[in-house]
C-alpha positions as a printed Julia matrix, in Angstrom:
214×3 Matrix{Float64}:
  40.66   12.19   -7.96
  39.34   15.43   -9.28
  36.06   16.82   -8.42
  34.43   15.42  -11.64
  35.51   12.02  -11.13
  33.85   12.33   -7.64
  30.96   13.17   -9.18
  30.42   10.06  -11.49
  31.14    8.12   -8.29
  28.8     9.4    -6.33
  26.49    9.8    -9.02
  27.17    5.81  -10.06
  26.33    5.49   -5.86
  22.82    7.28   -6.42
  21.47    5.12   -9.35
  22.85    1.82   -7.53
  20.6     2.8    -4.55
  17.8     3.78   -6.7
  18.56    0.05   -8.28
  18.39   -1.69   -4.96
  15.44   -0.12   -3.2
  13.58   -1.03   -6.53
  14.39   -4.47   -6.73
  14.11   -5.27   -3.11
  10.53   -3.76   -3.32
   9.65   -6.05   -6.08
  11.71   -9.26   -4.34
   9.99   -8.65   -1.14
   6.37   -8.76   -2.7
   6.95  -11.43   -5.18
   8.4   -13.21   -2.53
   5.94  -12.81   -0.09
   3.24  -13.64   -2.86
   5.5   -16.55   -3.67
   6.16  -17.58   -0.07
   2.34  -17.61    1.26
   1.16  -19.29   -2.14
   3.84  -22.28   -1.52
   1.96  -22.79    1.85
  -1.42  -22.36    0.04
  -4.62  -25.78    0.26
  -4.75  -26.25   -3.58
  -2.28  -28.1    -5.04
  -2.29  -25.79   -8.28
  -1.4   -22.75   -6.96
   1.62  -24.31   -4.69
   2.76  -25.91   -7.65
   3.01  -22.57  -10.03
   4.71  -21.1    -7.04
   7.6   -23.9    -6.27
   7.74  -23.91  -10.36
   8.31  -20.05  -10.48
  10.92  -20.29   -7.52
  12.93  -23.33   -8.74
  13.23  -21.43  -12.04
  14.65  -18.33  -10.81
  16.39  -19.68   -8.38
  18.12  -22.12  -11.13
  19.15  -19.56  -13.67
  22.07  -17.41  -13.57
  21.28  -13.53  -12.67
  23.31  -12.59  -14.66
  22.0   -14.29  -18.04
  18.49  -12.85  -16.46
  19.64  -10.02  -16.94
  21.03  -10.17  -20.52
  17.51  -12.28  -20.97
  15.21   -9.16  -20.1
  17.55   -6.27  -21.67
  18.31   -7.98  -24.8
  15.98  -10.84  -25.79
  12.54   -9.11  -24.48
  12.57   -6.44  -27.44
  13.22   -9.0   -30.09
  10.69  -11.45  -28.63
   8.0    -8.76  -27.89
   9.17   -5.75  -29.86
   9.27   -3.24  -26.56
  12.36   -2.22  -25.06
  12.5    -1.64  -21.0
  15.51    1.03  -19.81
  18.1    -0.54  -17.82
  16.95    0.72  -14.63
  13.9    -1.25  -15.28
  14.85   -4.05  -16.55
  17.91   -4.04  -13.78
  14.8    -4.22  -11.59
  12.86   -6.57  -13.29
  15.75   -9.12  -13.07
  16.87   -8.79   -9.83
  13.94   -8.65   -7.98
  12.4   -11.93   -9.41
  15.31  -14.05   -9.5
  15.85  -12.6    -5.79
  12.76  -12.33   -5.0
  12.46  -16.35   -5.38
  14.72  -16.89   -2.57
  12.81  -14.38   -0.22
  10.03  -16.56   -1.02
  11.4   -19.53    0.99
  12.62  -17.5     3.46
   8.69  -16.55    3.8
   7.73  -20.61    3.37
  10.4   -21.68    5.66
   8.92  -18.82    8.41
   5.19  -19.65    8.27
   5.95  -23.76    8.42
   7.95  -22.55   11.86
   4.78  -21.28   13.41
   3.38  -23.43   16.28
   0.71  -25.5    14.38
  -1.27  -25.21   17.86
  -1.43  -21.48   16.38
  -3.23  -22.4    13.33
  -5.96  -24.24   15.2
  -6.29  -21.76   17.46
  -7.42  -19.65   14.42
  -9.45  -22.49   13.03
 -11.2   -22.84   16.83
 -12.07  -19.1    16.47
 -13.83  -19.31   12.92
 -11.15  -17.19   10.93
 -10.66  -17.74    7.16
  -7.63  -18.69    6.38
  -7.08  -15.21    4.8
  -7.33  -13.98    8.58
  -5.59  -16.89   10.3
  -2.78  -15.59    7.77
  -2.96  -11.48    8.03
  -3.9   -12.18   12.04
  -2.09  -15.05   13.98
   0.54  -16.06   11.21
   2.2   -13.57    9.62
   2.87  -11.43   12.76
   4.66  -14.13   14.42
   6.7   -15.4    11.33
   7.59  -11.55   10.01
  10.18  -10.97   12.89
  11.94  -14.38   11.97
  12.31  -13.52    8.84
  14.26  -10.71    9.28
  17.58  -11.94    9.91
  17.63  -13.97    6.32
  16.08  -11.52    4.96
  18.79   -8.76    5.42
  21.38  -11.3     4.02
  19.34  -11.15    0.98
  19.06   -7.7     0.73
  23.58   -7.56    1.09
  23.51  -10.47   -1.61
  20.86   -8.51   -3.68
  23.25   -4.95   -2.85
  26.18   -6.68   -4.75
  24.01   -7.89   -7.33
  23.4    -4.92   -8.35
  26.83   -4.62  -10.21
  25.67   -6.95  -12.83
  23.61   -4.23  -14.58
  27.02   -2.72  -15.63
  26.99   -5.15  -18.23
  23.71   -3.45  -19.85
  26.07   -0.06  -19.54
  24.1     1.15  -16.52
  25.81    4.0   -14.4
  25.34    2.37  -11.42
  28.9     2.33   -8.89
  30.75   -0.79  -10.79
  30.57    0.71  -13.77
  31.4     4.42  -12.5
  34.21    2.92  -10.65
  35.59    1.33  -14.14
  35.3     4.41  -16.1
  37.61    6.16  -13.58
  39.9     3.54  -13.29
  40.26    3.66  -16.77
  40.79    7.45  -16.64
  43.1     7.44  -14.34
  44.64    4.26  -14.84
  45.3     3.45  -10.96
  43.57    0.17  -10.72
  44.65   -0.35   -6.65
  43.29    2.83   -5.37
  40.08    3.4    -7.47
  38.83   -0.34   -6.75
  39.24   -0.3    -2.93
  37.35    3.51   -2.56
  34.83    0.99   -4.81
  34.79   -2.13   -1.94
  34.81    0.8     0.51
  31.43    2.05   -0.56
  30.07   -0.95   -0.7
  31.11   -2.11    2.71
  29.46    1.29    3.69
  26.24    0.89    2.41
  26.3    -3.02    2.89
  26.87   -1.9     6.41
  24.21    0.61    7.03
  21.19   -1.81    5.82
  22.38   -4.71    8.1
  22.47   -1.82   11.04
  18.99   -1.33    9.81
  17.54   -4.48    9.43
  18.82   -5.72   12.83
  16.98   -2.24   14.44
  13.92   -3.29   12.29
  14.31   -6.89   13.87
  14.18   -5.67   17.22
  11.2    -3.67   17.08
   9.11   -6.46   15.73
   9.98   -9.04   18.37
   9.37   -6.07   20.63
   6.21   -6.33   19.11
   5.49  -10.06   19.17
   6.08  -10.22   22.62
């Protein structure tokens, strides 16, 4: 490929990043918000919670996607730009499975744990920010960096909005070039690269934290 071509690539590379550490800032506090309000004592709240995550987590990304972009300006007159709305989509339909990754954590925590906090006199505010959380955050690391691959190669639905991001670089230089083979597989390469950076990442990250625990 010529220089130029390498340049839409890696510039397609820079806005998927941009994409993903967007989104996976918005998943992981919706899903956190999500997660802790599933566990909450009053029935409304867990139930506007578990309705928010079985929505999300029924409907396609995809359509989301289409659903933000395109239906959002005729519903409510404003348009978002497709990095935005890229974000918008992917980080609350992902960030309603992070949020039972969060649930599923805190309901793993001793219960002995909980009354230990209750014995003490915390809130349950405190029993949450001091005993629970700290001891369910390095469990949910491992799940959580398979979200964060499966939100990485979500990010090549925003293509569809005509968003630079590294699918739809990758296309425009296959079609240039017309060689299909080679241009797709420096594509999967990329992927695999960054894909294999954050899990070298997240299982550092998950280390220090059970460092920490114990």
């Amino acid at each position: 490929m010529t220089s130029g071509l390498w340049d839409l690539v890696l510039k397609g590379v820079w806005t998927t990043l941009q994409l993903l550490v967007l989104s996976s800032l918005l998943a992981a506090a919706v899903s956190f918000a999500a997660g802790i309000a599933r566990t909450h004592r009053l029935w409304i709240v867990r139930f506007l919670a578990g309705f928010y995550t079985e929505v999300f987590r029924g409907t396609s990304a995809l359509v989301m996607i289409f659903w933000v972009f395109f239906v959002l300006p005729l519903a409510f007159g404003w348009q978002l730009v497709p990095m935005w709305a890229g974000t918008l989509a992917l980080g609350l339909t992902y960030g309603a499975y992070g949020s039972e990754i969060v649930r599923g954590a805190l309901g793993s925590v001793d219960p002995a744990q909980r009354e230990v906090g209750i014995a003490l006199g915390f809130t349950p505010a405190q029993r949450m920010r001091k005993i629970l959380l700290p001891q369910a955050v390095p469990e949910m690391i491992p799940p959580f960096g398979n979200l964060l691959i499966e939100l990485l190669k979500g990010t090549a639905l925003v293509s569809v909005m005509g968003m630079g991001d590294l699918a739809f670089s990758g296309n425009l230089v296959r079609l240039a070039l017309q060689e299909s083979a080679e241009i797709y597989t420096y594509v999967l390469i990329l992927y695999f690269v960054i894909a294999f950076l954050l899990t070298r990442g997240m299982r550092g990250l998950e280390r220090r934290l059970k460092a920490g625990v114990r």
